[in-house]
């Protein structure tokens, strides 16, 4: 298989792709584009961005007919045929493709047609530079192996088969690569977009975190070089995992600047994101649900196991920050406290199980509406708390002999390395085996059921005190170790809604179930005008609530669409939905030893 791709009209966001098929199906070659991209569980119908697909042979146009939203059939022909098509690329995310005069980015799922019947054939890919002096300094970043190209150069690349072809996203732009070495394998970092970050520091900081993952699994998954590709934007956050690379998007202000050594919350978030995607090298790229082995990208692939692939990964992404010595134990606990707060703030957790959240990811988690906090739970956040609870439970039950690390090694050896998909329910059985006792009750209650995890008592077993209290302000997301007493915080009146400040408008974004705002009839989307006759501003709202009292009745003027409405809201006492975790100094030796075993590096030298 041969593909040629060129950012032919960057100003119009158009890639032009040529796909050459030397021996097409004589009954008429069928080609298609995936409906979704592995790692992002939503039907995206990438074929919608294909413009004008033409087929040619011997300088003659062949007839092309549509079969469905993602597939085409070419007129029967014996002999080489060429498909030529444009792809519109204007989605600035890690999941599809984006092209302008500053850079070109694409995932294979957005641009490379699958040639049916030839999915297993090796592919050659010619990556071409756009025409014009403006682009003469562009380079290429991709984990796709080079066939005939300089390092970071345009030219010929290769992939083993179609699945491999679509697992190497490509970035073309001006950039200076930075590298670090791990166990003799090159790890490169490429940042594109406007930035002036301390890139060498990022490499230095990231290496011990990645080493923690290697030490946990006992080895690198393979000897291929690895690439972190980051698009730097004004405001963005996200990542997508691949076998030999990851695509990331981050906010400019989150990156560290030269000459400063502080570890800001934003930078810690970026390191956590890199850590997350690197952990996926094992967990989901190689250890994967049976239903993903192989992927059927033409329709939804349902699994109840995303808690393990995203939740466990989310647990270890932050745990490796403390294990590697990047942050202190207390700062790690503050991160966990924020996750607990996020889970506690949605009553959806009492209605949807994490297993169902995984199953319904396609229509619910990935397509959240304003009612999501009242209706669903996240398999990332509650999934990571299930992983945490399992880790602490295993350590308790086996007197420190076993932990979640043992589960991950077992999954790596018996499934990841053995190329064996993990069947539904199999992880639960492995946990019971490692615990030396039946753990099905745990999964029935917390994974398949909607009970809150017994975190307070588990934290006690490692000398950590868990506190659930009301928020201090609308900006308090937990993990802030409030000095105020719960009695004092309970006096702060609450109205059960969240607002956003966009273009000077204060807009209601979430109305919590059974909260005062909902009872009064306010809805998401309403634009607040005045409270008790005074204009509403975002900062004014917070100070209003800090002075208001429980039981007070307020008059709220708000626009719903273009209609002015008046609501009488009776303020309530605030919910205990904000978490602090406090490290208890001292304590008995068993507790301290258990905590150290949990938070200390698993690297041989650590
Ligand atoms: Zn993930």
XYZ file of C-alpha atoms and ligand atoms in Angstrom:
607
model
C 0.000 0.000 0.000
C 1.241 3.461 -0.828
C -0.037 6.784 0.489
C 1.168 10.273 -0.342
C 0.015 13.155 1.835
C 0.750 16.840 1.375
C -0.624 19.883 3.200
C -1.544 21.215 -0.232
C -3.451 24.352 0.805
C -2.603 25.262 4.411
C -4.540 28.528 4.147
C -7.681 26.549 3.262
C -6.909 23.750 5.798
C -6.722 21.164 3.029
C -4.533 18.063 2.907
C -4.410 16.226 -0.397
C -3.972 12.482 -0.176
C -3.133 9.988 -2.892
C -3.607 6.297 -2.205
C -2.166 3.854 -4.734
C -3.546 0.306 -4.861
C -1.523 -1.950 -7.160
C -3.865 -4.923 -7.046
C -7.423 -3.734 -6.304
C -10.352 -6.045 -5.643
C -11.600 -7.031 -9.095
C -15.192 -6.996 -7.863
C -14.763 -3.315 -7.106
C -12.444 -2.056 -4.380
C -14.100 -0.959 -1.141
C -12.387 1.744 0.943
C -13.461 3.412 4.157
C -12.405 5.765 6.909
C -12.788 4.848 10.615
C -15.771 6.191 12.573
C -13.713 6.623 15.756
C -10.127 6.820 16.926
C -8.764 4.380 19.545
C -8.541 6.040 22.956
C -11.433 8.429 22.368
C -14.716 6.597 22.643
C -17.055 8.625 20.507
C -18.342 8.201 16.964
C -16.726 11.026 15.012
C -17.376 9.937 11.431
C -14.092 11.265 10.076
C -15.259 10.588 6.518
C -17.400 13.716 6.709
C -14.231 15.774 6.146
C -13.305 14.063 2.876
C -13.926 16.306 -0.100
C -14.089 15.016 -3.657
C -12.796 11.485 -3.705
C -11.740 10.518 -7.227
C -10.335 7.277 -8.591
C -8.072 7.041 -11.607
C -6.476 4.289 -13.673
C -4.570 4.603 -16.943
C -5.469 8.328 -16.968
C -9.122 7.436 -16.927
C -11.577 8.397 -14.177
C -13.208 5.425 -12.458
C -16.718 5.558 -11.083
C -16.865 5.951 -7.256
C -20.077 5.204 -5.375
C -20.977 5.710 -1.703
C -21.862 2.592 0.300
C -22.575 4.283 3.614
C -21.432 7.307 5.640
C -17.847 6.036 5.819
C -17.302 3.764 2.799
C -16.943 3.973 -0.940
C -16.799 1.404 -3.724
C -14.607 1.932 -6.802
C -15.647 0.711 -10.234
C -14.187 -2.789 -10.899
C -10.774 -2.563 -12.551
C -7.825 -4.919 -12.907
C -4.544 -3.084 -12.652
C -3.210 -0.277 -10.493
C -5.633 2.396 -9.379
C -5.086 5.710 -7.645
C -7.470 7.424 -5.242
C -7.074 11.160 -4.834
C -8.978 13.155 -2.250
C -8.868 16.293 -0.126
C -9.318 16.289 3.640
C -10.575 19.366 5.446
C -8.523 19.712 8.645
C -9.719 22.343 11.074
C -10.174 20.624 14.431
C -7.583 21.798 16.950
C -7.567 18.664 19.079
C -5.451 15.540 19.439
C -8.187 13.384 17.906
C -8.399 14.410 14.271
C -6.497 16.844 12.045
C -5.601 20.526 11.999
C -3.820 22.506 9.308
C -2.951 26.160 8.852
C 0.063 28.163 7.756
C 1.770 27.544 11.144
C 1.573 23.776 11.345
C 0.046 20.569 10.023
C -1.204 17.840 12.336
C -3.076 14.674 11.520
C -4.062 11.282 12.816
C -4.140 8.486 10.245
C -7.787 7.855 11.157
C -8.657 11.250 9.637
C -6.672 10.968 6.406
C -5.741 7.418 5.378
C -8.449 5.361 3.685
C -8.556 1.720 4.693
C -8.357 -0.504 1.637
C -10.605 -3.467 2.430
C -8.943 -6.854 2.075
C -5.489 -5.249 2.347
C -5.555 -4.223 6.016
C -2.613 -6.510 6.814
C -0.334 -5.253 4.053
C 2.655 -3.058 4.852
C 2.246 0.621 3.976
C 4.650 3.189 2.578
C 3.838 6.794 3.325
C 5.308 9.758 1.475
C 5.089 12.838 3.716
C 5.550 15.913 1.546
C 6.369 19.486 2.429
C 3.828 22.146 1.408
C 4.977 24.332 -1.475
C 6.330 27.801 -0.675
C 9.293 29.464 1.063
C 7.177 29.904 4.169
C 7.427 26.176 4.828
C 11.099 25.531 4.102
C 11.988 25.234 7.816
C 9.186 22.826 8.646
C 10.194 19.476 10.083
C 8.295 16.246 10.661
C 7.608 14.711 14.066
C 6.140 11.220 14.130
C 6.873 7.850 15.674
C 6.297 6.203 12.282
C 9.545 4.456 11.279
C 11.553 6.146 8.508
C 12.015 4.305 5.226
C 13.822 6.990 3.266
C 13.906 10.254 5.171
C 16.259 12.192 7.417
C 15.462 12.261 11.108
C 12.614 14.802 11.483
C 12.625 15.121 7.688
C 10.036 14.870 4.939
C 10.194 11.735 2.810
C 9.216 8.077 2.962
C 7.974 6.427 6.135
C 6.550 2.945 6.684
C 3.949 1.092 8.748
C 3.451 -2.652 9.290
C -0.254 -2.633 8.418
C -3.317 -0.385 8.551
C -3.726 -0.568 12.360
C -0.091 0.448 12.737
C -0.480 3.204 10.119
C -3.211 4.946 12.107
C -1.294 4.720 15.405
C 1.400 7.268 14.457
C 0.055 10.828 14.400
C 2.171 13.304 12.439
C 3.072 16.911 13.213
C 4.734 19.186 10.627
C 5.979 22.593 11.751
C 9.060 24.505 12.831
C 10.357 23.028 16.083
C 13.494 22.115 17.983
C 13.337 18.578 19.354
C 14.561 17.815 22.891
C 15.549 14.334 24.017
C 16.172 12.236 27.060
C 17.448 8.725 27.207
C 15.867 5.924 29.184
C 17.424 2.471 29.409
C 19.261 3.281 26.181
C 16.070 4.212 24.315
C 15.587 7.734 22.924
C 12.577 9.669 24.218
C 11.956 12.881 22.275
C 9.807 15.883 23.048
C 8.539 18.197 20.347
C 6.627 21.388 21.153
C 4.868 23.345 18.427
C 2.923 26.575 18.694
C 4.026 29.831 20.294
C 5.957 29.165 23.500
C 9.163 30.100 25.279
C 9.226 27.311 27.826
C 12.198 25.698 29.549
C 12.067 22.541 27.420
C 15.226 21.030 28.881
C 13.748 21.255 32.331
C 10.602 19.458 31.126
C 12.760 16.566 29.845
C 14.678 16.507 33.131
C 11.479 16.515 35.187
C 9.660 13.939 33.089
C 12.366 11.283 32.992
C 12.118 10.046 36.624
C 8.311 9.950 36.306
C 8.492 7.722 33.223
C 11.175 5.608 34.907
C 8.719 4.957 37.706
C 6.336 3.349 35.187
C 9.135 1.270 33.657
C 10.161 0.069 37.127
C 6.563 -0.806 38.005
C 6.135 -3.050 34.957
C 9.741 -4.235 35.164
C 10.677 -3.306 31.606
C 9.987 -1.046 28.640
C 7.217 -2.484 26.467
C 9.585 -2.609 23.469
C 12.793 -1.058 22.199
C 11.191 1.545 19.917
C 11.990 5.229 20.427
C 9.159 7.208 21.990
C 7.824 10.657 21.110
C 5.879 13.234 23.132
C 4.260 15.722 20.702
C 2.734 18.808 22.286
C 0.695 21.542 20.642
C 0.950 24.669 22.794
C -2.128 26.910 22.736
C -3.543 29.746 24.810
C -6.037 27.550 26.600
C -6.218 23.784 26.167
C -5.617 20.459 27.858
C -5.733 16.908 26.585
C -3.841 13.932 25.314
C -4.230 10.802 23.265
C -2.143 7.690 23.685
C -0.397 5.736 20.956
C 1.980 2.789 21.020
C 5.153 4.759 20.367
C 4.020 8.339 20.864
C 1.456 10.605 22.402
C -0.258 13.732 21.119
C -0.768 16.388 23.761
C -2.328 19.810 23.836
C -1.525 22.213 26.662
C -1.913 25.796 27.786
C 1.086 28.038 27.246
C 0.996 29.348 30.807
C 1.203 25.816 32.234
C 4.738 25.309 30.916
C 7.735 26.372 33.037
C 9.735 29.418 31.969
C 13.540 29.477 32.001
C 15.131 30.712 35.213
C 12.298 29.720 37.511
C 12.260 26.512 39.504
C 8.782 26.545 41.066
C 6.430 23.677 40.298
C 3.149 25.440 39.534
C -0.173 23.605 39.654
C -0.462 24.084 35.890
C 2.955 22.556 35.216
C 2.199 19.701 37.594
C -0.975 19.125 35.576
C 1.104 18.945 32.389
C 3.577 16.470 33.935
C 0.604 14.420 35.165
C -0.781 14.393 31.602
C 2.546 13.166 30.161
C 2.697 10.563 32.934
C -0.854 9.430 32.103
C -0.181 8.937 28.399
C 3.128 7.191 29.057
C 1.430 4.713 31.419
C -0.974 3.927 28.563
C 1.998 2.467 26.656
C 1.340 -0.606 28.761
C -2.206 -0.131 29.997
C -4.576 0.040 26.987
C -2.062 0.106 24.131
C -0.851 -3.399 24.969
C -2.913 -4.641 27.907
C -6.341 -4.064 26.345
C -9.956 -5.188 26.564
C -10.660 -8.270 24.433
C -13.211 -6.204 22.507
C -10.353 -3.888 21.370
C -8.229 -6.775 20.086
C -8.493 -5.975 17.259
C -10.409 -2.694 17.136
C -13.540 -2.493 15.013
C -13.476 1.195 14.127
C -16.653 1.072 12.077
C -18.960 1.051 15.094
C -19.009 1.419 18.886
C -16.960 -1.169 20.826
C -18.705 -1.644 24.156
C -16.777 -2.527 27.302
C -17.366 -2.146 31.050
C -13.610 -2.110 31.658
C -12.634 1.521 31.012
C -12.398 2.020 34.802
C -9.314 -0.220 34.619
C -7.793 1.309 31.513
C -8.531 4.962 32.275
C -9.164 4.807 36.040
C -6.062 2.780 36.936
C -4.009 4.921 34.531
C -5.377 8.076 36.201
C -4.433 6.626 39.590
C -0.844 5.899 38.605
C -0.324 9.141 36.661
C -0.352 11.136 39.917
C 1.019 8.365 42.165
C 4.196 8.310 40.060
C 4.653 12.041 40.782
C 5.110 11.356 44.489
C 6.927 8.041 44.014
C 9.472 9.718 41.746
C 10.058 12.486 44.292
C 8.584 15.180 42.018
C 6.122 16.250 44.716
C 5.754 15.734 48.460
C 3.341 13.239 50.003
C 1.075 16.089 51.158
C 0.954 17.646 47.687
C 0.023 14.239 46.265
C -2.760 13.919 48.842
C -4.005 17.366 47.780
C -4.312 16.081 44.189
C -6.263 13.027 45.376
C -8.472 15.280 47.529
C -9.333 17.296 44.408
C -10.319 14.090 42.594
C -12.510 13.019 45.523
C -14.130 16.478 45.474
C -14.874 16.176 41.752
C -16.579 12.830 42.330
C -18.506 14.009 45.412
C -19.914 17.059 43.587
C -21.985 15.019 41.167
C -25.077 13.225 42.384
C -24.830 11.247 39.134
C -22.419 8.977 41.002
C -25.401 7.661 42.977
C -27.319 6.836 39.778
C -24.794 5.478 37.298
C -22.202 2.828 38.133
C -18.632 3.210 36.895
C -19.098 0.013 34.829
C -22.121 1.578 33.117
C -20.256 4.869 32.656
C -17.678 2.886 30.698
C -20.309 1.043 28.639
C -22.182 4.251 27.831
C -19.040 6.338 27.213
C -20.087 6.735 23.569
C -23.330 8.543 24.272
C -22.896 9.893 27.798
C -19.333 10.525 29.029
C -18.129 11.794 25.646
C -21.315 13.723 24.930
C -21.961 15.436 28.221
C -24.682 18.014 28.512
C -25.499 20.504 31.248
C -27.183 17.795 33.321
C -24.127 15.469 33.351
C -23.192 16.077 37.039
C -26.720 15.003 38.026
C -26.814 11.963 35.753
C -23.419 10.328 35.232
C -20.169 9.444 36.971
C -16.713 9.568 35.369
C -14.815 6.302 34.911
C -11.648 8.433 35.058
C -12.207 10.060 38.437
C -14.237 7.426 40.296
C -12.247 4.782 38.378
C -9.032 6.190 39.853
C -10.577 6.105 43.336
C -11.547 2.449 42.800
C -7.878 1.807 41.889
C -6.744 3.670 45.007
C -9.182 1.738 47.216
C -8.042 -1.562 45.674
C -4.380 -0.683 46.195
C -4.869 0.194 49.870
C -7.176 -2.816 50.406
C -4.673 -5.265 48.894
C -1.893 -3.831 51.076
C -4.076 -4.235 54.181
C -5.429 -7.700 53.383
C -2.035 -9.186 52.496
C -0.127 -7.392 55.281
C 1.900 -5.522 52.722
C 2.825 -8.559 50.634
C 0.739 -7.494 47.614
C -0.584 -4.332 46.026
C -2.129 -2.986 42.841
C 1.419 -3.011 41.401
C 1.171 -6.826 41.415
C -2.056 -6.659 39.417
C -0.390 -4.427 36.804
C 2.641 -6.724 36.467
C 0.338 -9.716 36.162
C -1.715 -7.954 33.463
C 1.469 -7.012 31.624
C 2.979 -10.507 31.657
C -0.147 -12.581 31.046
C -2.042 -10.246 28.714
C 0.025 -7.327 27.380
C 3.125 -9.315 26.444
C 1.112 -12.371 25.501
C -1.055 -10.244 23.130
C -4.086 -11.615 24.922
C -7.132 -9.363 25.255
C -8.621 -9.001 28.733
C -12.135 -10.474 28.849
C -14.929 -8.649 30.699
C -14.790 -9.505 34.416
C -11.315 -11.020 34.222
C -9.557 -8.251 36.173
C -11.952 -8.752 39.074
C -10.941 -12.442 39.262
C -7.239 -11.528 39.154
C -7.720 -9.094 42.050
C -9.351 -11.857 44.142
C -6.455 -14.148 43.330
C -3.881 -11.546 44.380
C -5.857 -10.685 47.534
C -6.074 -14.383 48.453
C -9.792 -13.972 49.028
C -13.019 -13.331 47.145
C -13.244 -9.609 46.297
C -16.478 -9.811 44.310
C -18.396 -7.927 47.008
C -16.080 -4.927 46.485
C -16.778 -4.853 42.740
C -20.512 -5.459 43.179
C -20.812 -2.465 45.484
C -18.371 0.060 44.063
C -17.881 -0.823 40.380
C -21.201 -2.363 39.331
C -23.093 -0.580 42.115
C -23.164 3.091 43.023
C -21.954 3.074 46.637
C -19.371 5.610 47.738
C -15.985 3.993 48.402
C -14.917 3.484 52.057
C -12.020 5.876 51.553
C -11.888 7.417 55.051
C -11.136 4.080 56.729
C -8.692 3.031 54.011
C -6.816 6.324 54.394
C -6.683 5.742 58.140
C -4.732 2.528 57.454
C -1.947 4.668 55.954
C -2.104 7.475 58.511
C -4.065 9.955 56.410
C -7.077 11.812 57.760
C -9.908 12.422 55.301
C -12.221 15.373 55.879
C -15.395 16.175 53.934
C -16.519 19.766 54.458
C -18.396 22.583 52.687
C -16.461 24.636 50.131
C -14.903 27.924 51.297
C -15.725 29.697 48.017
C -16.709 28.898 44.435
C -13.000 28.516 43.643
C -12.391 25.909 46.381
C -11.987 22.559 44.633
C -10.699 20.651 47.633
C -7.168 19.721 48.665
C -6.709 23.188 50.093
C -6.494 22.106 53.745
C -9.015 24.621 54.981
C -8.240 26.131 58.356
C -11.896 26.938 58.971
C -14.042 24.659 61.125
C -16.901 22.746 59.563
C -19.355 24.628 61.818
C -18.052 27.910 60.453
C -18.162 26.693 56.826
C -21.716 25.391 57.261
C -22.850 28.984 57.812
C -21.951 29.933 54.221
C -25.196 29.905 52.266
C -25.395 27.854 49.085
C -27.699 28.023 46.104
C -26.804 24.791 44.309
C -25.595 26.182 40.992
C -22.350 26.924 39.143
C -21.847 29.850 36.829
C -19.385 30.815 34.138
C -18.196 34.240 33.184
C -18.120 34.574 29.437
C -17.905 37.886 27.609
C -19.117 39.789 30.630
C -22.187 37.596 31.083
C -22.692 35.500 34.186
C -24.281 32.341 32.855
C -25.579 29.395 34.864
C -23.724 26.286 33.652
C -24.869 23.651 36.140
C -27.916 23.442 38.333
C -27.421 20.736 40.943
C -30.224 18.327 41.634
C -32.499 19.323 44.547
C -30.459 22.504 45.068
C -32.045 25.863 45.873
C -31.572 27.191 42.321
C -33.311 24.169 40.803
C -36.167 24.369 43.283
C -36.649 28.017 42.346
C -36.773 27.145 38.638
C -33.385 28.404 37.422
C -31.808 26.427 34.569
C -28.456 25.951 32.907
C -28.097 28.615 30.213
C -29.918 31.334 32.152
C -27.998 34.616 32.187
C -28.011 36.307 35.595
C -28.854 39.992 35.595
C -29.446 41.037 39.216
C -29.780 39.663 42.725
C -31.982 41.657 45.081
C -31.961 44.508 42.565
C -28.165 44.742 42.246
C -26.207 43.895 39.104
C -24.532 40.465 39.120
C -20.772 40.189 38.450
C -18.700 36.985 38.836
C -16.624 38.322 41.748
C -19.649 40.021 43.260
C -21.497 36.710 43.344
C -18.882 35.055 45.554
C -18.790 37.910 48.015
C -22.593 37.994 48.054
C -22.727 34.336 49.103
C -20.023 34.776 51.739
C -22.292 37.332 53.460
C -25.615 35.608 52.844
C -27.193 33.299 55.420
C -28.897 29.934 55.259
C -32.661 30.373 54.908
C -32.369 33.835 53.308
C -34.708 34.438 50.394
C -33.231 36.270 47.411
C -34.772 37.650 44.246
C -32.895 36.699 41.089
C -33.487 38.378 37.727
C -32.231 36.333 34.782
C -32.690 36.079 31.042
C -33.816 32.750 29.633
C -33.226 33.153 25.911
C -34.521 36.722 25.389
C -37.125 36.611 28.156
C -36.525 38.285 31.513
C -37.663 36.152 34.446
C -37.743 36.545 38.208
C -36.955 33.728 40.632
C -37.290 33.583 44.418
C -34.430 31.461 45.752
C -34.284 30.288 49.377
C -30.638 29.697 50.239
C -29.642 26.338 51.711
C -26.833 25.016 53.869
C -23.870 23.910 51.785
C -23.212 20.228 51.030
C -20.207 18.408 52.544
C -18.707 17.842 49.101
C -15.182 19.219 49.443
C -12.320 16.969 50.514
C -9.083 17.562 52.389
C -6.557 14.806 53.075
C -4.093 15.390 55.881
C -0.931 13.457 56.458
C -0.841 12.443 60.135
C 2.698 12.748 61.428
C 3.830 10.075 63.874
C 1.507 7.126 64.257
C 2.371 3.491 64.793
C 5.142 1.748 62.892
C 2.881 -0.545 60.850
C 0.888 2.412 59.583
C 3.988 4.414 58.682
C 5.599 1.401 56.985
C 2.411 0.774 54.993
C 2.291 4.421 53.889
C 5.952 4.408 52.901
C 5.519 1.219 50.871
C 2.607 2.871 49.082
C 4.249 6.229 48.296
C 7.919 5.298 47.883
C 9.645 4.782 44.545
C 9.608 1.304 43.048
C 12.759 2.092 41.040
C 15.690 -0.128 42.051
C 17.810 2.884 43.042
C 14.849 4.711 44.590
Zn -6.187 8.039 29.275
